[in-house]
Amino acid sequence: MPICAQANPALEAVIADNLEGLERPSRLTVEPLVAQIAGTGPEGLALLQAWSERQLGLTEDGRAVIIGDDDTATDAVTGQPVPEADPQMLRPNSGVRGVIESALVAGALNDPDPARRRAALESLARGGTFEQLTALRGALDDLDPALAARKARLERLLTIQVGENSEARVTAIEDLAGDVSLDFRAALNPLLVTRRVVATEEPQGNVAREIAIDSDELPREAAIALLVSEGVLEPRLTSAEQRAALAANLSDGTVGGVPVADLSDPDARDRAYEALEDAGTVPPAATEAEVQAALDAHRVYELYAEPDPAVTEAARAAQIRAQVRLGAMQGIDLGLDALSLASIYFLAAIGLAVTFGVMRVINMAHGEFIMMGAYTGYTVQTLVSDRTLSLVAALPLAFAVTFGAGVVLYRLVIRHLAHRPLETLLATFGVSIALQQLAKNIFGTQARPLTAPAWLEGSITINDVISISSIRVAIFVLALLFLALFLFIMKRTRLGLEVRAVTQNPGMAASMGINPDRIAMMTFGLGSGIAGIAGVAIGLFAQVTSEIGQQYIVQSFMTVVVGGVGNIWGTLAGATLIGGLSKVIESFNPGNTLAAQTFMILFIIIFIQFRPRGIIPQKGRAAEA
Amino acid sequence: MTRTPFILRTPSTLIVLAVLAVFTLAVTLLSAAYGTGAIPTSMVKTLGMTLCLALAAVAMDLVWGYLGILSLGQMAFFALGGYMIGQWLMYARTEGIVAASLSGNPIPFTPQELRDGVTNQIFGVVGSAELPMVWGFAHSLTLQLILVVAVPGLLALVFGWLAFRSRVNGVYLSILTQAMTLALALWLFQNDSGFRGNNGLSGLQNLPGLDHVGQARLSVWFLWASALALGLFYVLAAWLVSGKFGSVTRAIRDDETRVRFLGYPVEGFKLVVFTLAAMITAIAGALYYPQAGIINPAEMMPIASIYLAVWVAIGGRGRLYGAVIGAFVVSLLSTWFTGGRAPSINLPGYVVNWVDWWQVALGLSFVLVTLYAPKGIAGVFDLIGRKEDRA
């Protein structure tokens, strides 16, 4: 309520002139009075508001006071508190209240201040009466085009809810059908609310349909519960209640003539209880036969709360259309999600694919290179406070750090284990657990944040359904960049030529003057460096811990295995397949990511049956190695 | 002409059995229940569990050392065996407790009430009111004992058939076994998988109907059972690899294609060894978890299976006693170093706390073993043997 120290003489005058009209308003006389009061300014509007909410009273000396929710009285004219007021409360009937409300809405909708007009529209969007709808229809013109559009839309939505007749409402529904916005769906929902009714024959009212008892929708137990709650069936006893009742009527080692020792049998318990029921010692309870009879005698119907069948029919049709379109949009949203997950897997797996393709070596420490990259990003961020700058610095630095680590790993370990891929797998695993523990010793066990710069926070929203966070878009772009960079290196540079030569035939390459050892080292460093960059990217949306690499390593392996070795397009296909599949399976059962991952891995195991060498298998002599 | 019995052809088997017997006897005589009490009950349990791990390592060695399949999913079979026996242990014990509490009422309970009570006790924690289908046999010890070998055996058979049939081998196969383990673990982590999600099964150390015996004596009994199982399956494994069958598996390990061209059914050999190893591992797990007392899906995450491979590699693969040595040395050292009882090393300016640095040392020593001592600890015995030959 606006508290205003200044008195409002115009309002004071109107009240003084119209005490009678305020006390006993009639539908015919009240309209000019309301218009007069509304014209006096904000105090007048506050008074009208209080009047329509039955919070306005008149004191003995002819002052109008507003009673707040906490029972304090305020003078409607001056805004000053009125202590010890004992006003006579005004009780306008619904017709009068309708006039006041539409006047209030019309006033607010035509207010010169656009913020007020917007606020009025927002309050209308939460629901309104037919009078408010009429007021809205009178105020559709607006200088602000956005507000005018909003008004037009609200007029349609309100017509759906409280339109003057069936035709108008159906027309409004059909006008908007196909729209998937939240507000339209919210306007349809109340029309389609149903309740379940038990009856012996088809009931009066707007029947949606009959529900079969003992179906998936209405299991037997639920139907019994419904019958009980409708009062047509006595409640059945639970096992514990029956047992307690029997125990209370135990005498001479028998209950109702049945020996206690027999009562471990449910049928004997029923017999004993019925004997007690006949004797009148326990309240009656439904037996199985009574339950079945009641179920046979009754049918269950769903009734619309909305009485008009034409409206519910149109709403149902519109809802189905909305759901179909919604499904399509959710599909697009799912596709975007899958694409971003795929680009993460691609970034994480590309380094692994490179080393595996060239050297047939699975680097189990690859996940730890991802972790090193993420921690590099975190360390840079603690030194450079500007988020954008630190990210720009972290990317090449992470590449350098993990490139170095990869080269060292190659020189010290992997080179000595050439042609023994399983040993390499184990040795690099040793490196992996050592690096993980080392990271724990240095950075501690708690998760470290790697905060994205402000321009990467937030998300790109297309409509109510489709949106994608900016970080994921950035990672997608990064993945594309790396694909391009990788293709450039492999197809357009001397290094790429030599790598391809070594991959295809190391012996021949060596006899052509290429040093396979140096090439292998460079490739290993390159693959590890990309893992470091992937680490920074992953760290931006996941918490950086010493286990961050472990979460991606199995998926990366899968990506490489599914995609096929020695071909960047294979890795891309593998990442797309695994990313897409994870999201699709997850969408069937949202919230249960564990089940989704399980099914995805099972799918991959089966997939390998049919394409053991991956989607894009390596061809030629190199494949035999 | 009679052939020399295989046990005389492989003196190492006799030595292992003798050492195992002496070890078991020594622990029994030093235990609290049957001897001086120099070894506390918890230590007896640790030693009994280590025997089970050694048995799992022997099975791993069969698959890896003699067949050349680096399976990174062995601990899945181990944990499955534990889950199968754990179902009976938990069900039977809960049934006893629920029956006792229901007997307080003058009216005798119905079978349904008993089952509901047990279900509520076991599954209340994951919010399930019905006994999952997979617990259908949990009331029967015999059936669950059959499942201990049947479930992991069947899993290994199906998985192995799929994988070997399509000629998946080498690193691919390792990754695939790892994926299988991960899938199983993730599935078990769900609350509605029927195995109590990440709560796992607990209270397994209490044998139903044997509450009066006490943990001190139970721990020794389990030690005996574990030693017996290890001895038995060690002999079986040694017999298997000493004959023609073993020669074929080693040939498959060294050059699979050539063995196939010689007309041997390579896939069949692989499948037999893989399935057998899975069953042995499951039995080891079924003996391990009643001593550990609790099992949860974290036990079968891929890392556990990789550790098993590490033990076999450090012990020395391709010889069964190497696997036993590796499991004993590395797992006991790990327990000691991570238990916080190992003395810290005071370097100038830094104190090396073993709880923090053991993993680093283990990882690096593992790299060193792979690089410079591919035969593992068991390789030392080769040196001794060679000296004797020269003398």
mmCIF file of C-alpha atoms in Angstrom, chain A residues 125-391:
data_model
loop_
_atom_site.group_PDB
_atom_site.id
_atom_site.type_symbol
_atom_site.label_atom_id
_atom_site.label_comp_id
_atom_site.label_asym_id
_atom_site.label_seq_id
_atom_site.Cartn_x
_atom_site.Cartn_y
_atom_site.Cartn_z
ATOM 1 C CA ALA A 125 -0.829 -13.206 -16.920
ATOM 2 C CA ARG A 126 -1.305 -15.016 -13.625
ATOM 3 C CA GLY A 127 -4.997 -15.269 -14.288
ATOM 4 C CA GLY A 128 -7.965 -12.924 -14.581
ATOM 5 C CA THR A 129 -11.708 -12.459 -14.642
ATOM 6 C CA PHE A 130 -14.017 -11.699 -17.520
ATOM 7 C CA GLU A 131 -14.225 -8.049 -16.398
ATOM 8 C CA GLN A 132 -10.448 -7.763 -16.565
ATOM 9 C CA LEU A 133 -10.513 -9.353 -19.992
ATOM 10 C CA THR A 134 -13.037 -6.756 -21.123
ATOM 11 C CA ALA A 135 -10.804 -3.994 -19.722
ATOM 12 C CA LEU A 136 -7.838 -5.488 -21.532
ATOM 13 C CA ARG A 137 -9.767 -5.584 -24.800
ATOM 14 C CA GLY A 138 -10.483 -1.880 -24.368
ATOM 15 C CA ALA A 139 -6.780 -1.113 -23.921
ATOM 16 C CA LEU A 140 -5.166 -3.132 -26.712
ATOM 17 C CA ASP A 141 -3.525 -0.105 -28.385
ATOM 18 C CA ASP A 142 -0.104 0.641 -27.047
ATOM 19 C CA LEU A 143 2.662 2.962 -28.204
ATOM 20 C CA ASP A 144 5.288 0.407 -27.230
ATOM 21 C CA PRO A 145 5.120 -2.347 -29.890
ATOM 22 C CA ALA A 146 6.442 -4.999 -27.497
ATOM 23 C CA LEU A 147 3.738 -4.170 -24.981
ATOM 24 C CA ALA A 148 1.106 -4.093 -27.703
ATOM 25 C CA ALA A 149 2.107 -7.600 -28.799
ATOM 26 C CA ARG A 150 2.056 -8.780 -25.220
ATOM 27 C CA LYS A 151 -1.410 -7.307 -24.748
ATOM 28 C CA ALA A 152 -2.720 -9.023 -27.871
ATOM 29 C CA ARG A 153 -1.291 -12.345 -26.741
ATOM 30 C CA LEU A 154 -2.661 -11.967 -23.210
ATOM 31 C CA GLU A 155 -6.073 -11.160 -24.666
ATOM 32 C CA ARG A 156 -6.050 -14.536 -26.478
ATOM 33 C CA LEU A 157 -4.784 -16.415 -23.416
ATOM 34 C CA LEU A 158 -7.363 -14.814 -21.132
ATOM 35 C CA THR A 159 -10.098 -15.543 -23.653
ATOM 36 C CA ILE A 160 -9.144 -19.234 -23.472
ATOM 37 C CA GLN A 161 -9.609 -19.171 -19.720
ATOM 38 C CA VAL A 162 -12.558 -16.849 -19.174
ATOM 39 C CA GLY A 163 -13.890 -15.994 -22.633
ATOM 40 C CA GLU A 164 -17.521 -14.919 -22.977
ATOM 41 C CA ASN A 165 -18.767 -18.109 -24.644
ATOM 42 C CA SER A 166 -17.751 -21.460 -25.968
ATOM 43 C CA GLU A 167 -17.135 -20.245 -29.556
ATOM 44 C CA ALA A 168 -14.874 -17.392 -28.461
ATOM 45 C CA ARG A 169 -12.790 -19.714 -26.305
ATOM 46 C CA VAL A 170 -12.480 -22.393 -28.992
ATOM 47 C CA THR A 171 -11.473 -19.728 -31.519
ATOM 48 C CA ALA A 172 -8.816 -18.446 -29.121
ATOM 49 C CA ILE A 173 -7.458 -21.960 -28.607
ATOM 50 C CA GLU A 174 -7.336 -22.584 -32.343
ATOM 51 C CA ASP A 175 -5.614 -19.231 -32.924
ATOM 52 C CA LEU A 176 -2.736 -20.273 -30.697
ATOM 53 C CA ALA A 177 -2.652 -24.007 -31.507
ATOM 54 C CA GLY A 178 0.810 -25.148 -32.499
ATOM 55 C CA ASP A 179 2.472 -22.726 -30.117
ATOM 56 C CA VAL A 180 4.877 -24.385 -27.666
ATOM 57 C CA SER A 181 5.436 -21.483 -25.268
ATOM 58 C CA LEU A 182 5.085 -22.138 -21.594
ATOM 59 C CA ASP A 183 2.253 -19.606 -21.151
ATOM 60 C CA PHE A 184 0.033 -21.220 -23.771
ATOM 61 C CA ARG A 185 0.626 -24.689 -22.341
ATOM 62 C CA ALA A 186 -0.090 -23.289 -18.865
ATOM 63 C CA ALA A 187 -3.356 -21.817 -20.149
ATOM 64 C CA LEU A 188 -4.406 -25.186 -21.608
ATOM 65 C CA ASN A 189 -3.554 -27.240 -18.528
ATOM 66 C CA PRO A 190 -6.388 -26.079 -16.244
ATOM 67 C CA LEU A 191 -8.896 -26.858 -18.996
ATOM 68 C CA LEU A 192 -7.711 -30.443 -19.149
ATOM 69 C CA VAL A 193 -7.573 -31.156 -15.429
ATOM 70 C CA THR A 194 -9.548 -34.284 -14.677
ATOM 71 C CA ARG A 195 -10.646 -36.135 -11.597
ATOM 72 C CA ARG A 196 -11.570 -39.769 -11.184
ATOM 73 C CA VAL A 197 -15.134 -40.601 -10.293
ATOM 74 C CA VAL A 198 -16.564 -43.954 -9.255
ATOM 75 C CA ALA A 199 -20.059 -44.653 -10.543
ATOM 76 C CA THR A 200 -22.310 -47.515 -11.481
ATOM 77 C CA GLU A 201 -23.275 -45.884 -14.778
ATOM 78 C CA GLU A 202 -21.963 -43.035 -16.921
ATOM 79 C CA PRO A 203 -22.121 -39.884 -14.800
ATOM 80 C CA GLN A 204 -23.377 -36.409 -15.745
ATOM 81 C CA GLY A 205 -20.844 -33.796 -16.776
ATOM 82 C CA ASN A 206 -18.000 -33.536 -19.240
ATOM 83 C CA VAL A 207 -16.689 -37.113 -19.283
ATOM 84 C CA ALA A 208 -13.173 -37.470 -20.654
ATOM 85 C CA ARG A 209 -13.180 -41.268 -20.787
ATOM 86 C CA GLU A 210 -13.665 -44.433 -18.834
ATOM 87 C CA ILE A 211 -10.642 -46.085 -17.213
ATOM 88 C CA ALA A 212 -10.479 -49.845 -17.159
ATOM 89 C CA ILE A 213 -9.952 -51.261 -13.666
ATOM 90 C CA ASP A 214 -6.909 -53.519 -13.242
ATOM 91 C CA SER A 215 -5.098 -51.896 -16.153
ATOM 92 C CA ASP A 216 -1.612 -50.365 -16.117
ATOM 93 C CA GLU A 217 -3.182 -46.973 -15.508
ATOM 94 C CA LEU A 218 -5.360 -48.098 -12.621
ATOM 95 C CA PRO A 219 -3.944 -51.182 -10.921
ATOM 96 C CA ARG A 220 -6.306 -53.230 -8.756
ATOM 97 C CA GLU A 221 -4.838 -51.872 -5.525
ATOM 98 C CA ALA A 222 -5.308 -48.277 -6.691
ATOM 99 C CA ALA A 223 -8.899 -49.021 -7.735
ATOM 100 C CA ILE A 224 -9.616 -50.493 -4.282
ATOM 101 C CA ALA A 225 -8.111 -47.428 -2.631
ATOM 102 C CA LEU A 226 -10.320 -45.218 -4.844
ATOM 103 C CA LEU A 227 -13.465 -47.197 -3.911
ATOM 104 C CA VAL A 228 -12.561 -46.922 -0.239
ATOM 105 C CA SER A 229 -11.957 -43.180 -0.441
ATOM 106 C CA GLU A 230 -15.306 -42.718 -2.253
ATOM 107 C CA GLY A 231 -16.987 -44.549 0.622
ATOM 108 C CA VAL A 232 -18.499 -47.411 -1.392
ATOM 109 C CA LEU A 233 -16.227 -50.016 0.184
ATOM 110 C CA GLU A 234 -15.105 -50.712 3.743
ATOM 111 C CA PRO A 235 -11.329 -50.471 4.059
ATOM 112 C CA ARG A 236 -9.479 -53.721 4.027
ATOM 113 C CA LEU A 237 -7.339 -54.535 7.023
ATOM 114 C CA THR A 238 -3.595 -54.579 6.643
ATOM 115 C CA SER A 239 -1.869 -57.707 7.800
ATOM 116 C CA ALA A 240 -0.530 -55.927 10.891
ATOM 117 C CA GLU A 241 -3.991 -54.531 11.825
ATOM 118 C CA GLN A 242 -5.613 -57.911 11.465
ATOM 119 C CA ARG A 243 -2.895 -59.507 13.551
ATOM 120 C CA ALA A 244 -3.282 -56.885 16.290
ATOM 121 C CA ALA A 245 -7.082 -57.363 16.328
ATOM 122 C CA LEU A 246 -6.672 -61.110 16.595
ATOM 123 C CA ALA A 247 -4.081 -60.805 19.361
ATOM 124 C CA ALA A 248 -6.449 -58.564 21.324
ATOM 125 C CA ASN A 249 -9.166 -61.234 21.274
ATOM 126 C CA LEU A 250 -7.058 -64.189 22.265
ATOM 127 C CA SER A 251 -8.767 -66.511 24.761
ATOM 128 C CA ASP A 252 -7.923 -70.067 25.864
ATOM 129 C CA GLY A 253 -5.381 -70.492 23.094
ATOM 130 C CA THR A 254 -7.958 -69.877 20.381
ATOM 131 C CA VAL A 255 -9.199 -66.835 18.487
ATOM 132 C CA GLY A 256 -12.784 -67.051 17.203
ATOM 133 C CA GLY A 257 -12.585 -70.817 17.559
ATOM 134 C CA VAL A 258 -9.372 -71.167 15.547
ATOM 135 C CA PRO A 259 -6.337 -72.539 17.456
ATOM 136 C CA VAL A 260 -3.485 -70.050 17.732
ATOM 137 C CA ALA A 261 -0.980 -72.475 16.239
ATOM 138 C CA ASP A 262 -2.961 -72.470 12.952
ATOM 139 C CA LEU A 263 -2.805 -68.692 12.609
ATOM 140 C CA SER A 264 0.413 -68.698 10.604
ATOM 141 C CA ASP A 265 -1.915 -69.415 7.662
ATOM 142 C CA PRO A 266 -3.542 -66.274 6.142
ATOM 143 C CA ASP A 267 -6.794 -68.164 5.359
ATOM 144 C CA ALA A 268 -7.105 -69.318 8.971
ATOM 145 C CA ARG A 269 -6.616 -65.707 10.054
ATOM 146 C CA ASP A 270 -9.459 -64.576 7.766
ATOM 147 C CA ARG A 271 -11.723 -67.293 9.208
ATOM 148 C CA ALA A 272 -10.867 -66.263 12.762
ATOM 149 C CA TYR A 273 -11.474 -62.595 11.976
ATOM 150 C CA GLU A 274 -14.845 -63.289 10.358
ATOM 151 C CA ALA A 275 -15.876 -65.322 13.417
ATOM 152 C CA LEU A 276 -14.998 -62.304 15.585
ATOM 153 C CA GLU A 277 -16.812 -60.007 13.152
ATOM 154 C CA ASP A 278 -19.968 -62.156 13.421
ATOM 155 C CA ALA A 279 -19.707 -62.059 17.189
ATOM 156 C CA GLY A 280 -19.531 -58.258 16.958
ATOM 157 C CA THR A 281 -16.238 -57.956 18.841
ATOM 158 C CA VAL A 282 -14.347 -56.339 15.958
ATOM 159 C CA PRO A 283 -15.477 -53.755 13.394
ATOM 160 C CA PRO A 284 -16.433 -55.155 9.996
ATOM 161 C CA ALA A 285 -13.790 -55.138 7.297
ATOM 162 C CA ALA A 286 -14.053 -55.969 3.651
ATOM 163 C CA THR A 287 -13.256 -59.507 2.735
ATOM 164 C CA GLU A 288 -11.742 -60.456 -0.574
ATOM 165 C CA ALA A 289 -15.184 -61.440 -1.928
ATOM 166 C CA GLU A 290 -16.729 -58.097 -0.974
ATOM 167 C CA VAL A 291 -13.847 -56.266 -2.601
ATOM 168 C CA GLN A 292 -14.312 -58.194 -5.819
ATOM 169 C CA ALA A 293 -18.062 -57.585 -5.825
ATOM 170 C CA ALA A 294 -17.542 -53.852 -5.380
ATOM 171 C CA LEU A 295 -14.981 -53.796 -8.160
ATOM 172 C CA ASP A 296 -17.364 -55.635 -10.474
ATOM 173 C CA ALA A 297 -20.271 -53.341 -9.686
ATOM 174 C CA HIS A 298 -18.441 -50.046 -10.276
ATOM 175 C CA ARG A 299 -16.816 -48.297 -13.142
ATOM 176 C CA VAL A 300 -14.261 -45.499 -13.019
ATOM 177 C CA TYR A 301 -14.615 -42.376 -15.145
ATOM 178 C CA GLU A 302 -12.422 -39.375 -15.681
ATOM 179 C CA LEU A 303 -14.334 -36.096 -15.551
ATOM 180 C CA TYR A 304 -13.070 -32.775 -16.833
ATOM 181 C CA ALA A 305 -13.285 -29.960 -14.316
ATOM 182 C CA GLU A 306 -14.162 -27.728 -17.285
ATOM 183 C CA PRO A 307 -17.858 -28.274 -18.086
ATOM 184 C CA ASP A 308 -17.841 -27.258 -21.764
ATOM 185 C CA PRO A 309 -17.071 -30.284 -24.038
ATOM 186 C CA ALA A 310 -16.321 -28.093 -27.095
ATOM 187 C CA VAL A 311 -13.611 -26.249 -25.165
ATOM 188 C CA THR A 312 -12.006 -29.389 -23.730
ATOM 189 C CA GLU A 313 -12.029 -31.011 -27.155
ATOM 190 C CA ALA A 314 -10.299 -28.031 -28.756
ATOM 191 C CA ALA A 315 -7.844 -27.852 -25.824
ATOM 192 C CA ARG A 316 -7.050 -31.552 -26.141
ATOM 193 C CA ALA A 317 -6.360 -31.177 -29.866
ATOM 194 C CA ALA A 318 -4.211 -28.097 -29.261
ATOM 195 C CA GLN A 319 -2.308 -29.872 -26.512
ATOM 196 C CA ILE A 320 -1.539 -32.817 -28.764
ATOM 197 C CA ARG A 321 -0.290 -30.443 -31.463
ATOM 198 C CA ALA A 322 1.824 -28.630 -28.887
ATOM 199 C CA GLN A 323 3.230 -31.902 -27.623
ATOM 200 C CA VAL A 324 4.201 -33.048 -31.099
ATOM 201 C CA ARG A 325 5.993 -29.774 -31.792
ATOM 202 C CA LEU A 326 7.476 -29.859 -28.324
ATOM 203 C CA GLY A 327 8.796 -33.360 -29.017
ATOM 204 C CA ALA A 328 10.468 -32.128 -32.177
ATOM 205 C CA MET A 329 12.065 -29.217 -30.327
ATOM 206 C CA GLN A 330 13.214 -31.452 -27.505
ATOM 207 C CA GLY A 331 14.758 -33.599 -30.193
ATOM 208 C CA ILE A 332 16.699 -30.582 -31.442
ATOM 209 C CA ASP A 333 17.718 -29.708 -27.895
ATOM 210 C CA LEU A 334 18.848 -33.296 -27.351
ATOM 211 C CA GLY A 335 20.816 -33.091 -30.563
ATOM 212 C CA LEU A 336 22.610 -29.964 -29.331
ATOM 213 C CA ASP A 337 23.382 -31.659 -26.006
ATOM 214 C CA ALA A 338 24.666 -34.732 -27.801
ATOM 215 C CA LEU A 339 26.813 -32.577 -30.070
ATOM 216 C CA SER A 340 28.449 -30.842 -27.129
ATOM 217 C CA LEU A 341 29.085 -34.134 -25.317
ATOM 218 C CA ALA A 342 30.491 -35.571 -28.528
ATOM 219 C CA SER A 343 32.879 -32.654 -28.901
ATOM 220 C CA ILE A 344 34.122 -33.208 -25.338
ATOM 221 C CA TYR A 345 34.726 -36.894 -26.013
ATOM 222 C CA PHE A 346 36.377 -35.966 -29.291
ATOM 223 C CA LEU A 347 38.767 -33.558 -27.564
ATOM 224 C CA ALA A 348 39.533 -36.118 -24.862
ATOM 225 C CA ALA A 349 40.020 -38.978 -27.316
ATOM 226 C CA ILE A 350 41.878 -37.304 -30.174
ATOM 227 C CA GLY A 351 45.257 -37.500 -28.404
ATOM 228 C CA LEU A 352 44.665 -41.114 -27.489
ATOM 229 C CA ALA A 353 43.738 -41.937 -31.070
ATOM 230 C CA VAL A 354 46.906 -40.350 -32.379
ATOM 231 C CA THR A 355 49.232 -42.322 -30.135
ATOM 232 C CA PHE A 356 47.297 -45.549 -30.553
ATOM 233 C CA GLY A 357 47.182 -45.148 -34.292
ATOM 234 C CA VAL A 358 50.875 -44.486 -34.745
ATOM 235 C CA MET A 359 52.376 -46.689 -32.067
ATOM 236 C CA ARG A 360 49.694 -49.238 -31.169
ATOM 237 C CA VAL A 361 50.164 -48.057 -27.621
ATOM 238 C CA ILE A 362 47.346 -47.437 -25.194
ATOM 239 C CA ASN A 363 48.411 -44.696 -22.864
ATOM 240 C CA MET A 364 46.606 -45.309 -19.569
ATOM 241 C CA ALA A 365 48.063 -42.055 -18.237
ATOM 242 C CA HIS A 366 46.128 -40.108 -20.880
ATOM 243 C CA GLY A 367 43.469 -39.260 -18.305
ATOM 244 C CA GLU A 368 46.172 -37.850 -16.062
ATOM 245 C CA PHE A 369 47.361 -35.611 -18.909
ATOM 246 C CA ILE A 370 43.809 -34.252 -19.033
ATOM 247 C CA MET A 371 44.087 -33.705 -15.289
ATOM 248 C CA MET A 372 47.466 -31.957 -15.698
ATOM 249 C CA GLY A 373 45.915 -29.614 -18.235
ATOM 250 C CA ALA A 374 43.038 -28.801 -15.892
ATOM 251 C CA TYR A 375 45.388 -28.140 -12.972
ATOM 252 C CA THR A 376 47.561 -25.974 -15.211
ATOM 253 C CA GLY A 377 44.469 -23.910 -15.959
ATOM 254 C CA TYR A 378 43.705 -23.680 -12.259
ATOM 255 C CA THR A 379 47.271 -22.633 -11.368
ATOM 256 C CA VAL A 380 47.332 -19.955 -14.072
ATOM 257 C CA GLN A 381 44.040 -18.663 -12.746
ATOM 258 C CA THR A 382 45.455 -18.248 -9.235
ATOM 259 C CA LEU A 383 48.310 -16.158 -10.699
ATOM 260 C CA VAL A 384 46.392 -14.079 -13.274
ATOM 261 C CA SER A 385 43.215 -12.567 -11.924
ATOM 262 C CA ASP A 386 41.694 -11.553 -15.265
ATOM 263 C CA ARG A 387 39.601 -14.562 -16.299
ATOM 264 C CA THR A 388 39.826 -14.027 -20.050
ATOM 265 C CA LEU A 389 43.550 -13.391 -19.938
ATOM 266 C CA SER A 390 44.207 -16.407 -17.730
ATOM 267 C CA LEU A 391 42.204 -18.643 -20.063
#
